[in-house]
PDB file of C-alpha atoms and ligand atoms in Angstrom:
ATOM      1  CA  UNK A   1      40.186 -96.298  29.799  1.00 97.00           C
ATOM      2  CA  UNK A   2      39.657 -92.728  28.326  1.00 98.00           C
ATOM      3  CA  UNK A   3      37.541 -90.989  26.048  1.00 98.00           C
ATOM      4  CA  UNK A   4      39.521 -88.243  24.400  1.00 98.00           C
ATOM      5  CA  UNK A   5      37.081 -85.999  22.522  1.00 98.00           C
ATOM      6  CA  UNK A   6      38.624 -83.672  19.686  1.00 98.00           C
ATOM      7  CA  UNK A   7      36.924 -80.701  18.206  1.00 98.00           C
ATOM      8  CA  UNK A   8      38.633 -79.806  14.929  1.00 98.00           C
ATOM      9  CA  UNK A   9      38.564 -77.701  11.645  1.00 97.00           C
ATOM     10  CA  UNK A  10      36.966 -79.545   8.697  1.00 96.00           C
ATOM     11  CA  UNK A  11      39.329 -79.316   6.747  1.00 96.00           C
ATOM     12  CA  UNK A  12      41.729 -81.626   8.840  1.00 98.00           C
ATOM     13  CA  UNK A  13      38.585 -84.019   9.949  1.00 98.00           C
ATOM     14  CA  UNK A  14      39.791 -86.202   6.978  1.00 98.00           C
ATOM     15  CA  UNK A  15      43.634 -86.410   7.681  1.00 98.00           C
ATOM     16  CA  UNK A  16      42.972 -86.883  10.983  1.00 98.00           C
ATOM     17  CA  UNK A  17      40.350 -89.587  10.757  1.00 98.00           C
ATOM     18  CA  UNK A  18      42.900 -91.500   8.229  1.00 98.00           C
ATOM     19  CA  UNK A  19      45.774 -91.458  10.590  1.00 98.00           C
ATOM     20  CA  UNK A  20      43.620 -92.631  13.331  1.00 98.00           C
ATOM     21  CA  UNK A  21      42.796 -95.382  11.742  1.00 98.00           C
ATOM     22  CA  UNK A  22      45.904 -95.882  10.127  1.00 98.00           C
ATOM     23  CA  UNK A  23      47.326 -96.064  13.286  1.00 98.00           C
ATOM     24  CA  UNK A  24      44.563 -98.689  14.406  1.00 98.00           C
ATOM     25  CA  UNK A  25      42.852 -96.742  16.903  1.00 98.00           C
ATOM     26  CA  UNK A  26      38.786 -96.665  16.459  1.00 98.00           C
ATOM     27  CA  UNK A  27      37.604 -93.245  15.952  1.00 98.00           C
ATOM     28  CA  UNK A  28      34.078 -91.445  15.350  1.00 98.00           C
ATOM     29  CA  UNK A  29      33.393 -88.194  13.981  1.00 98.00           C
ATOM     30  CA  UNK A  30      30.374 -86.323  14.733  1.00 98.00           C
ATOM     31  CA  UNK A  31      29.793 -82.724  12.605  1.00 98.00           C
ATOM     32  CA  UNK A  32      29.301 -79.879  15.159  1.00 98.00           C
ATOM     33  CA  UNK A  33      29.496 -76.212  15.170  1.00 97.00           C
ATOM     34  CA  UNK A  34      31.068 -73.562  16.573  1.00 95.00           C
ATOM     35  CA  UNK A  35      29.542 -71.489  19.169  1.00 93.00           C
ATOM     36  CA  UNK A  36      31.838 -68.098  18.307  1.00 91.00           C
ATOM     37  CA  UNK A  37      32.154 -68.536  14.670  1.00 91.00           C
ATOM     38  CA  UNK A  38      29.010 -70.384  14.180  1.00 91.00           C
ATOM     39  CA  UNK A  39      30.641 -72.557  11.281  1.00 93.00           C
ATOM     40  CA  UNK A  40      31.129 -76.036  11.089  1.00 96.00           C
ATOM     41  CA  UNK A  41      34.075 -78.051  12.477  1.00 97.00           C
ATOM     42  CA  UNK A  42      33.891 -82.309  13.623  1.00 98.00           C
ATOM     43  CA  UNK A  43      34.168 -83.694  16.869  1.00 98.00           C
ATOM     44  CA  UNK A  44      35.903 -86.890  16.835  1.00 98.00           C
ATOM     45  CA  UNK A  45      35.194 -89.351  19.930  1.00 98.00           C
ATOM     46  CA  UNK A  46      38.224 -92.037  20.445  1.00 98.00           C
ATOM     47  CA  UNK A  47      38.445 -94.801  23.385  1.00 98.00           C
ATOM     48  CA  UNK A  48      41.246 -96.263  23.998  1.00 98.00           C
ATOM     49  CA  UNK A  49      43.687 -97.426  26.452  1.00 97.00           C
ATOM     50  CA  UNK A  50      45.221 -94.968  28.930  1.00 98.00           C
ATOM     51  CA  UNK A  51      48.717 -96.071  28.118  1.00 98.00           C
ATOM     52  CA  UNK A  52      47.569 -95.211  24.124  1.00 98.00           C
ATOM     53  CA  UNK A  53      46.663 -91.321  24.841  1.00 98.00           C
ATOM     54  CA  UNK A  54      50.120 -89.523  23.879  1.00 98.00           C
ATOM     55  CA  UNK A  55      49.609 -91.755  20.573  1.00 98.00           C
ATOM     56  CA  UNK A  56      46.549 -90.073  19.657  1.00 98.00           C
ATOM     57  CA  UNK A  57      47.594 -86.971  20.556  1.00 98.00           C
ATOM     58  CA  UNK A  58      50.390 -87.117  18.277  1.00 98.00           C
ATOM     59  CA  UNK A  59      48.062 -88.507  15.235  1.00 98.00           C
ATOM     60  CA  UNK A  60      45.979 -84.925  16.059  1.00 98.00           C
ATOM     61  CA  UNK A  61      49.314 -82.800  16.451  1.00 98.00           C
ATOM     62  CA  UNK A  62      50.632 -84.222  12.983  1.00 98.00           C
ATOM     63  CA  UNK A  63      46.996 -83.493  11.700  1.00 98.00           C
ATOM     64  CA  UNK A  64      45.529 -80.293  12.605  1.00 98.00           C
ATOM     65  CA  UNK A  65      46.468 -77.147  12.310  1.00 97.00           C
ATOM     66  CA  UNK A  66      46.452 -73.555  13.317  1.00 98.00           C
ATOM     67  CA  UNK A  67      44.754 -71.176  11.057  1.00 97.00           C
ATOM     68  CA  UNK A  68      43.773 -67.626  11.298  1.00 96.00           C
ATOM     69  CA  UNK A  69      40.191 -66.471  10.305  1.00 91.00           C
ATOM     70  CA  UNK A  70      38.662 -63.079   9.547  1.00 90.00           C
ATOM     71  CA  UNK A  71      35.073 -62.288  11.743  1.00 88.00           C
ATOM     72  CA  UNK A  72      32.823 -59.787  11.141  1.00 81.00           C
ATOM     73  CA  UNK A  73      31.361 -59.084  14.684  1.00 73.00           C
ATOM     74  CA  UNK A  74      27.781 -58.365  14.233  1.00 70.00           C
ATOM     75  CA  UNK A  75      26.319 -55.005  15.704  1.00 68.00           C
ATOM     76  CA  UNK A  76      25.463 -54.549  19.633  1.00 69.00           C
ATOM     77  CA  UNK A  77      21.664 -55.075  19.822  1.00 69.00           C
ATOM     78  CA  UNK A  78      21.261 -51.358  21.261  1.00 68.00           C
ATOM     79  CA  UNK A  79      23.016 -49.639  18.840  1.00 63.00           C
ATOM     80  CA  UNK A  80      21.482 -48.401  15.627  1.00 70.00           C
ATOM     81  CA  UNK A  81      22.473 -50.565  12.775  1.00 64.00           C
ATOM     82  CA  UNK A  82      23.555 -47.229  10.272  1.00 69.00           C
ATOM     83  CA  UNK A  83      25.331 -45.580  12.976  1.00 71.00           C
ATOM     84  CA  UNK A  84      27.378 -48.975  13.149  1.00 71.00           C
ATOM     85  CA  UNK A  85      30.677 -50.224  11.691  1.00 75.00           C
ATOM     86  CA  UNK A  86      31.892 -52.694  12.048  1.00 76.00           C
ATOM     87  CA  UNK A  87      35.806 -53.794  11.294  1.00 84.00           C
ATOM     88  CA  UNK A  88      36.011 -57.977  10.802  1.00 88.00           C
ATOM     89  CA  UNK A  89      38.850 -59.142  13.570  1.00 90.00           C
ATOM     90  CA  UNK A  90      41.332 -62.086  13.013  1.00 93.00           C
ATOM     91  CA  UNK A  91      40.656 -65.265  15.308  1.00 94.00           C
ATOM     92  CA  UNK A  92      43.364 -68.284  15.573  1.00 96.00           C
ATOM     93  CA  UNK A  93      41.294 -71.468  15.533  1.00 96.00           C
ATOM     94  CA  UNK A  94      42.390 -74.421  16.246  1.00 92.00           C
ATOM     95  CA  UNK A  95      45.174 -76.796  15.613  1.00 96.00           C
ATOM     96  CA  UNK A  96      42.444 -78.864  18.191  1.00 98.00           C
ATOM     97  CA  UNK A  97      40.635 -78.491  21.443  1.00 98.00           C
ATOM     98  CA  UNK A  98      41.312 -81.579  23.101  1.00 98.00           C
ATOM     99  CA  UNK A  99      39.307 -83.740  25.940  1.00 98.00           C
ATOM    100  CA  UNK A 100      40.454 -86.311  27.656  1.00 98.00           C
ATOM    101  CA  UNK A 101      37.990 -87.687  29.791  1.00 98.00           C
ATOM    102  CA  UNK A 102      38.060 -91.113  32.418  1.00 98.00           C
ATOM    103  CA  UNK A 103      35.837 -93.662  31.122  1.00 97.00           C
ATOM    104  CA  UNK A 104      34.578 -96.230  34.244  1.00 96.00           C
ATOM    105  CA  UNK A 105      33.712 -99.021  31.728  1.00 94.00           C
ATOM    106  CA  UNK A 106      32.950-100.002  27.393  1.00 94.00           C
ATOM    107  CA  UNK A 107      30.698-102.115  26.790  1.00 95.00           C
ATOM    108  CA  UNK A 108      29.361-103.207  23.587  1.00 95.00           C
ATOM    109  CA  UNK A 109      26.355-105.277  23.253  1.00 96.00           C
TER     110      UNK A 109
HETATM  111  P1  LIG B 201      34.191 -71.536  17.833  1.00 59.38           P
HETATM  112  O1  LIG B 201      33.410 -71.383  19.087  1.00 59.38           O
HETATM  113  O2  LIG B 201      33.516 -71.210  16.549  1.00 59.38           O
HETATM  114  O3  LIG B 201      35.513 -70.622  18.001  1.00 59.38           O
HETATM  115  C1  LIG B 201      36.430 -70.434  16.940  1.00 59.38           C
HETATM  116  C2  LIG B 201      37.629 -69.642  17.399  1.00 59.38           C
HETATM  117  O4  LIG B 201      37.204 -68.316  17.762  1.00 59.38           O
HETATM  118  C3  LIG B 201      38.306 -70.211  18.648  1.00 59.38           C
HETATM  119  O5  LIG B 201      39.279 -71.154  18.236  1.00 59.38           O
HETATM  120  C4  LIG B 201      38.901 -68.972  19.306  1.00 59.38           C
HETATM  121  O6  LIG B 201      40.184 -68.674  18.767  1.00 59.38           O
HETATM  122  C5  LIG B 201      37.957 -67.858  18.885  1.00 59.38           C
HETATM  123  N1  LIG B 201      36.997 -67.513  19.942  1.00 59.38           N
HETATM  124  C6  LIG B 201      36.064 -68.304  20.508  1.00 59.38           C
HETATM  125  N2  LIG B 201      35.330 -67.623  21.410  1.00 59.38           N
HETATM  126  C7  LIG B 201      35.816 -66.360  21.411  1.00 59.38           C
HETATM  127  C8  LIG B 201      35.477 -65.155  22.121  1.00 59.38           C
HETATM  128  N3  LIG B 201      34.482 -65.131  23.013  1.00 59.38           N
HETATM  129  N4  LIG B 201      36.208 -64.044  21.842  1.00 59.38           N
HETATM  130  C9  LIG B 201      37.204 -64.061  20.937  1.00 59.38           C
HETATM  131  N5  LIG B 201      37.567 -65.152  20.227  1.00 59.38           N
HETATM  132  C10 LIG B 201      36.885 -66.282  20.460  1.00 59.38           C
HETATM  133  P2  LIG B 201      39.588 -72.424  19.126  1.00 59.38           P
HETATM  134  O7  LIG B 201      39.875 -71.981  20.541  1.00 59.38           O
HETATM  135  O8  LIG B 201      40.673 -73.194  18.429  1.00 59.38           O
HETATM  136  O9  LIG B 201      38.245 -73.290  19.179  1.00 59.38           O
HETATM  137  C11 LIG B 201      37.785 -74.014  18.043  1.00 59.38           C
HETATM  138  C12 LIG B 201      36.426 -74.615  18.320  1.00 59.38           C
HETATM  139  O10 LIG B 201      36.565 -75.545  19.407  1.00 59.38           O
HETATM  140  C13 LIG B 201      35.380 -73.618  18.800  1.00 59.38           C
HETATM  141  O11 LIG B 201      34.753 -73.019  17.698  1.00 59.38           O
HETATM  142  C14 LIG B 201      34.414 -74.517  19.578  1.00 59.38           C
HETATM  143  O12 LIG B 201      33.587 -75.237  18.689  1.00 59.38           O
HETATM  144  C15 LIG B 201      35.374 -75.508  20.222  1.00 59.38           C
HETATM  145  N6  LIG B 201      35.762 -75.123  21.584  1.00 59.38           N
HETATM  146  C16 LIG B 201      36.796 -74.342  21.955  1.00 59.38           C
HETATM  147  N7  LIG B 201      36.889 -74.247  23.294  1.00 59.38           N
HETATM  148  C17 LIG B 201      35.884 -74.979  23.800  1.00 59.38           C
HETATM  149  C18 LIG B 201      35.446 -75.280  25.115  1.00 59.38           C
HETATM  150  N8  LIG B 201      36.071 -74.798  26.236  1.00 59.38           N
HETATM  151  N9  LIG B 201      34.359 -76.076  25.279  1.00 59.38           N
HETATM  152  C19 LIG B 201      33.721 -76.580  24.192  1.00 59.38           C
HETATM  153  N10 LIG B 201      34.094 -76.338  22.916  1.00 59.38           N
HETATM  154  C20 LIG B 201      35.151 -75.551  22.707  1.00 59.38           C
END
């Protein structure tokens, strides 16, 4: 059994949650944030069957998608904030950072 774990944009949580289940696999979604952009994205926890992975990772490849996103970095803390400019930077997030983790045992009680 496996646990893959999927950290997304929000903006394809919603697609991807409906072809999950579409495709009858059980799915969670948890909202998290990003540690670089500090903005919110959804982590979405599926177990299934090892045989079953390449299926959900084809649900998340038909779901999510690359996009590119403008940062403004913020100053360096020992530089003095007038003297500073700053220039915002593209990123590429996403389509999906993917998990796929070995799971000894389910259980539900
Ligand atoms: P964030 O940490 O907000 O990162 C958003 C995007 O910013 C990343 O997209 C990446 O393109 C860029 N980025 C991140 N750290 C950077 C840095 N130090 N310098 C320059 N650019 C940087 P993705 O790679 O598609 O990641 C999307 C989200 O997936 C991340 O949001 C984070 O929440 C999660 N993530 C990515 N890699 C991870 C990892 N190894 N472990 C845990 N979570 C991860």
């Amino acid at each position: 059994m496996k646990l893959i774990l999927a950290i997304v944009q929000e903006k394809d949580s919603r697609r991807l949650m409906e072809g999950l289940i579409k495709a009858e696999f059980q799915a969670t979604m948890l909202a998290s944030t990003g540690g670089f952009l500090r903005e919110g994205n959804s982590t979405i926890l599926v177990g299934t069957d090892d045989d079953k992975v390449d299926a959900v990772l084809d649900v998340i490849q038909r779901t999510c998608h690359v996009r590119e996103q403008l940062v403004s970095p913020l100053p360096p803390v020992v530089e003095p904030v007038d003297s500073y400019i700053s220039y915002p930077v593209k990123v590429q997030v996403g389509g999906a950072i993917v998990f796929v983790l070995n799971i000894d045992r389910m259980v539900k009680i």
